[in-house]
C-alpha atoms as a PDB file:
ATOM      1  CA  UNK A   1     -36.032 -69.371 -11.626  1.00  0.00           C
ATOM      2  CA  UNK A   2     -32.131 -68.275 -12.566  1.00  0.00           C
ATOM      3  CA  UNK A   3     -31.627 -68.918  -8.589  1.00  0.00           C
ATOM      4  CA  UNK A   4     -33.150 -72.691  -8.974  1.00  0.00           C
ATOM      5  CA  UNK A   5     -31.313 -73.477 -12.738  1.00  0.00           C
ATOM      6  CA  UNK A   6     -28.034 -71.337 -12.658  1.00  0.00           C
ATOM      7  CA  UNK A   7     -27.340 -70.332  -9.002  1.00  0.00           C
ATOM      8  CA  UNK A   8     -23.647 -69.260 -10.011  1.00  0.00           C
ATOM      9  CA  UNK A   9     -24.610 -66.606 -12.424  1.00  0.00           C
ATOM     10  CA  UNK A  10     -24.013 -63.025 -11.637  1.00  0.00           C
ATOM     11  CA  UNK A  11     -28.337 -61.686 -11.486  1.00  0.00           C
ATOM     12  CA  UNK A  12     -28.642 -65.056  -9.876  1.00  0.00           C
ATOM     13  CA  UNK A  13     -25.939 -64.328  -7.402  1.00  0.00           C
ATOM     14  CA  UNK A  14     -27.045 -60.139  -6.932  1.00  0.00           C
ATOM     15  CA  UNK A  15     -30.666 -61.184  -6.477  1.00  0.00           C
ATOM     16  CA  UNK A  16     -29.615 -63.746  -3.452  1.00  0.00           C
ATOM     17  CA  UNK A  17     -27.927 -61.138  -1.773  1.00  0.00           C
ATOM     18  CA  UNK A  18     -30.440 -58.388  -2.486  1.00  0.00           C
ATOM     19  CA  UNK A  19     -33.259 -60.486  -0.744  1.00  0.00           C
ATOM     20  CA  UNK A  20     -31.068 -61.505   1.924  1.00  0.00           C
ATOM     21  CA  UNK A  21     -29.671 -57.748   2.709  1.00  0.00           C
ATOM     22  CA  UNK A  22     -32.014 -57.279   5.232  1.00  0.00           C
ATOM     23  CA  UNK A  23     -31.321 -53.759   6.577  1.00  0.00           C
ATOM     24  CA  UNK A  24     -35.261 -53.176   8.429  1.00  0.00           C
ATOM     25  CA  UNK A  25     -35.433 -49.244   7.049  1.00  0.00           C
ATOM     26  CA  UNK A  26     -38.697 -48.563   7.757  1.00  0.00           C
ATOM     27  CA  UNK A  27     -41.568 -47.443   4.732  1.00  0.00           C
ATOM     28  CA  UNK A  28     -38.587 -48.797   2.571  1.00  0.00           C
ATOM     29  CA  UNK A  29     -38.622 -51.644  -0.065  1.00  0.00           C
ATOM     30  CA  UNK A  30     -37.391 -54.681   1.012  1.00  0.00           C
ATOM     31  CA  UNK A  31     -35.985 -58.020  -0.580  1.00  0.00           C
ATOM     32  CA  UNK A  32     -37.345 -58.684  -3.754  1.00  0.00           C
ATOM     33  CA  UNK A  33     -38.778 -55.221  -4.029  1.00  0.00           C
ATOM     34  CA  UNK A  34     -35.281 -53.602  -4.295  1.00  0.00           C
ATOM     35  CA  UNK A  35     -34.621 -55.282  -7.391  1.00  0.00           C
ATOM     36  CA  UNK A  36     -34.650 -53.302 -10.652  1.00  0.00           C
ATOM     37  CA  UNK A  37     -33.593 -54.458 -14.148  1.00  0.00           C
ATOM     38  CA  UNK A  38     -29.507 -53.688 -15.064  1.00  0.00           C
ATOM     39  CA  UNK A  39     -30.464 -53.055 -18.739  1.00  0.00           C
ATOM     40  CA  UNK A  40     -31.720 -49.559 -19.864  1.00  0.00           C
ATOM     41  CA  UNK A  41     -34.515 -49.232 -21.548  1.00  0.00           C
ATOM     42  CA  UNK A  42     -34.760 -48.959 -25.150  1.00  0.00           C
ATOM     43  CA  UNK A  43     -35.531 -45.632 -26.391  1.00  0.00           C
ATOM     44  CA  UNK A  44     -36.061 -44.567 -30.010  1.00  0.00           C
ATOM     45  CA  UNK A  45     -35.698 -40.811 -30.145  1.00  0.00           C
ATOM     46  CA  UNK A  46     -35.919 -40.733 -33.631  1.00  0.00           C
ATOM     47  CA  UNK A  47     -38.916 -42.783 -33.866  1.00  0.00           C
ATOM     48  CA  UNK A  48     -40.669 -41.350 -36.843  1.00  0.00           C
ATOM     49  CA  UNK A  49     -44.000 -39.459 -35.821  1.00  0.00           C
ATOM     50  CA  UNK A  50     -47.252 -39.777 -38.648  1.00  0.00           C
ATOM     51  CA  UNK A  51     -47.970 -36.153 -39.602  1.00  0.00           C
ATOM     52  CA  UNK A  52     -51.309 -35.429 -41.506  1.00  0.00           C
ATOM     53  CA  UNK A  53     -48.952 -34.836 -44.324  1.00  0.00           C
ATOM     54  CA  UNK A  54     -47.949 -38.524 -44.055  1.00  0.00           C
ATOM     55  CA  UNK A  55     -51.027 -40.093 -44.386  1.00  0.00           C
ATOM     56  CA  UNK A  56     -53.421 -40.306 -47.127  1.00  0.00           C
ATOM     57  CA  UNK A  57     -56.917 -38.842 -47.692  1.00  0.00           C
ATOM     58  CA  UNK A  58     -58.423 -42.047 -48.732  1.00  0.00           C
ATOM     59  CA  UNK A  59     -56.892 -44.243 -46.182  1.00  0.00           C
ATOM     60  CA  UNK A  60     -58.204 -44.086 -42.613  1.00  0.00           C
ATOM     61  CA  UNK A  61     -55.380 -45.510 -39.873  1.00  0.00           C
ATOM     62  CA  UNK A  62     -58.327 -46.004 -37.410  1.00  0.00           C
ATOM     63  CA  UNK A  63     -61.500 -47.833 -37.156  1.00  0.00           C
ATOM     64  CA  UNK A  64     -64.086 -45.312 -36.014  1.00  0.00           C
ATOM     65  CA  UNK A  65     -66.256 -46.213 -33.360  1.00  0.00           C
ATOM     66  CA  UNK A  66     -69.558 -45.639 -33.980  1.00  0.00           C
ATOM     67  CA  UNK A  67     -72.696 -45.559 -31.629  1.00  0.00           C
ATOM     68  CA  UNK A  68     -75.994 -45.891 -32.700  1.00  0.00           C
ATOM     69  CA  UNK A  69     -79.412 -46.212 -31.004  1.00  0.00           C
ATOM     70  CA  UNK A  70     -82.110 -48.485 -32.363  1.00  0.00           C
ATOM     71  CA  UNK A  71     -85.905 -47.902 -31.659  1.00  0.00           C
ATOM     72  CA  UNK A  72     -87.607 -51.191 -32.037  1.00  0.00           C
ATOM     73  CA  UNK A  73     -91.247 -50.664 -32.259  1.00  0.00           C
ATOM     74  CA  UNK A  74     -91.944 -54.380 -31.870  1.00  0.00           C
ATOM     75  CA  UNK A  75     -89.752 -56.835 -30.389  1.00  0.00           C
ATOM     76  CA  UNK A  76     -89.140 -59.548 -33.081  1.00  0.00           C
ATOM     77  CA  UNK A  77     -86.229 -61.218 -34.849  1.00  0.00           C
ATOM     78  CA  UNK A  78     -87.577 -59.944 -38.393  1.00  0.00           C
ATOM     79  CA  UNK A  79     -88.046 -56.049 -36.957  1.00  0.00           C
ATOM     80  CA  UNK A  80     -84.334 -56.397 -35.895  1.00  0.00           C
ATOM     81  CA  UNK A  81     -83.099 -58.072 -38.499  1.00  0.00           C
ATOM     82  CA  UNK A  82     -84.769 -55.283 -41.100  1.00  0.00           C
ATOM     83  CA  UNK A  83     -83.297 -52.718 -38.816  1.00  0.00           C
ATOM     84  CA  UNK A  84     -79.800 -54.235 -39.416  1.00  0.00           C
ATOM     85  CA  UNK A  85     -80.025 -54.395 -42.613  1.00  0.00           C
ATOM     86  CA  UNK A  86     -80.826 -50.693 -43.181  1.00  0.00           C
ATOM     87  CA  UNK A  87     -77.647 -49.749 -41.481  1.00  0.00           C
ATOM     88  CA  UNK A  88     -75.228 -52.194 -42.757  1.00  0.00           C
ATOM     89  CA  UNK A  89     -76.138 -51.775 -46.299  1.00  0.00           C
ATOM     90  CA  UNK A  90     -75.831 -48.354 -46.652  1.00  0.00           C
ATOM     91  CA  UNK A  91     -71.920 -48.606 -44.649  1.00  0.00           C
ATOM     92  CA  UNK A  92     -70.874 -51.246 -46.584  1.00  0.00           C
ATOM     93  CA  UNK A  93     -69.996 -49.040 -49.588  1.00  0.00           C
ATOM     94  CA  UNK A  94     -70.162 -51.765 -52.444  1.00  0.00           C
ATOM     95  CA  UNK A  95     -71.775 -49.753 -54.983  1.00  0.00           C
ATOM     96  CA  UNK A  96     -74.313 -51.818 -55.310  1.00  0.00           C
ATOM     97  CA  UNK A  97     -77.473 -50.173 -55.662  1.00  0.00           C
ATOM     98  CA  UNK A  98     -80.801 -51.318 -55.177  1.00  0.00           C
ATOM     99  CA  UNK A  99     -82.976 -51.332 -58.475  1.00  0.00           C
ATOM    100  CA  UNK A 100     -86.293 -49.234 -57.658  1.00  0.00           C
ATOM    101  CA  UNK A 101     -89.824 -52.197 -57.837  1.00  0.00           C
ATOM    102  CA  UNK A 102     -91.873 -51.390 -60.677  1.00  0.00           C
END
């Protein structure tokens, strides 16, 4: 693309004559696989690292995955639905409660 638009610029110009170097070396890279990016790469050393000190006991950083395996003694919408609903509710955590039938 820089080759097509801007043929006088300096990567423009380096990777023209980096494809064109053809010196046959054999189980070497050649032409456009010789190429490697001028800038360095950023590094932050001092990145700060969480610590279980950092974080708080109430606040999870994570999802967790979960895995559960249903047993569905019949195979209707209402059986699955009901089984649904008796994991959900309970995870949801609302503190909603339900009121015991009289």
């Amino acid at each position: 693309l820089i080759l097509r638009h801007c043929p006088s610029h300096s990567r423009a110009l380096h990777v023209k004559s980096t494809i064109e170097e053809s010196e046959p070396i054999p189980y070497a890279p050649r032409g456009i696989d010789k190429l490697e990016p001028k800038h360095v790469r950023l590094k932050f050393l001092e990145k700060r690292k969480a610590t279980n000190n950092d974080q708080d006991d109430g606040i999870l950083s994570k999802k967790v995955n979960q895995n559960i395996e249903l047993y569905i003694p019949e195979a209707s919408w209402t059986a699955l639905a009901d089984i649904l609903l008796e994991i959900l509710l309970p995870l949801s955590g609302s503190g909603c409660e339900q009121e015991p039938e009289n």
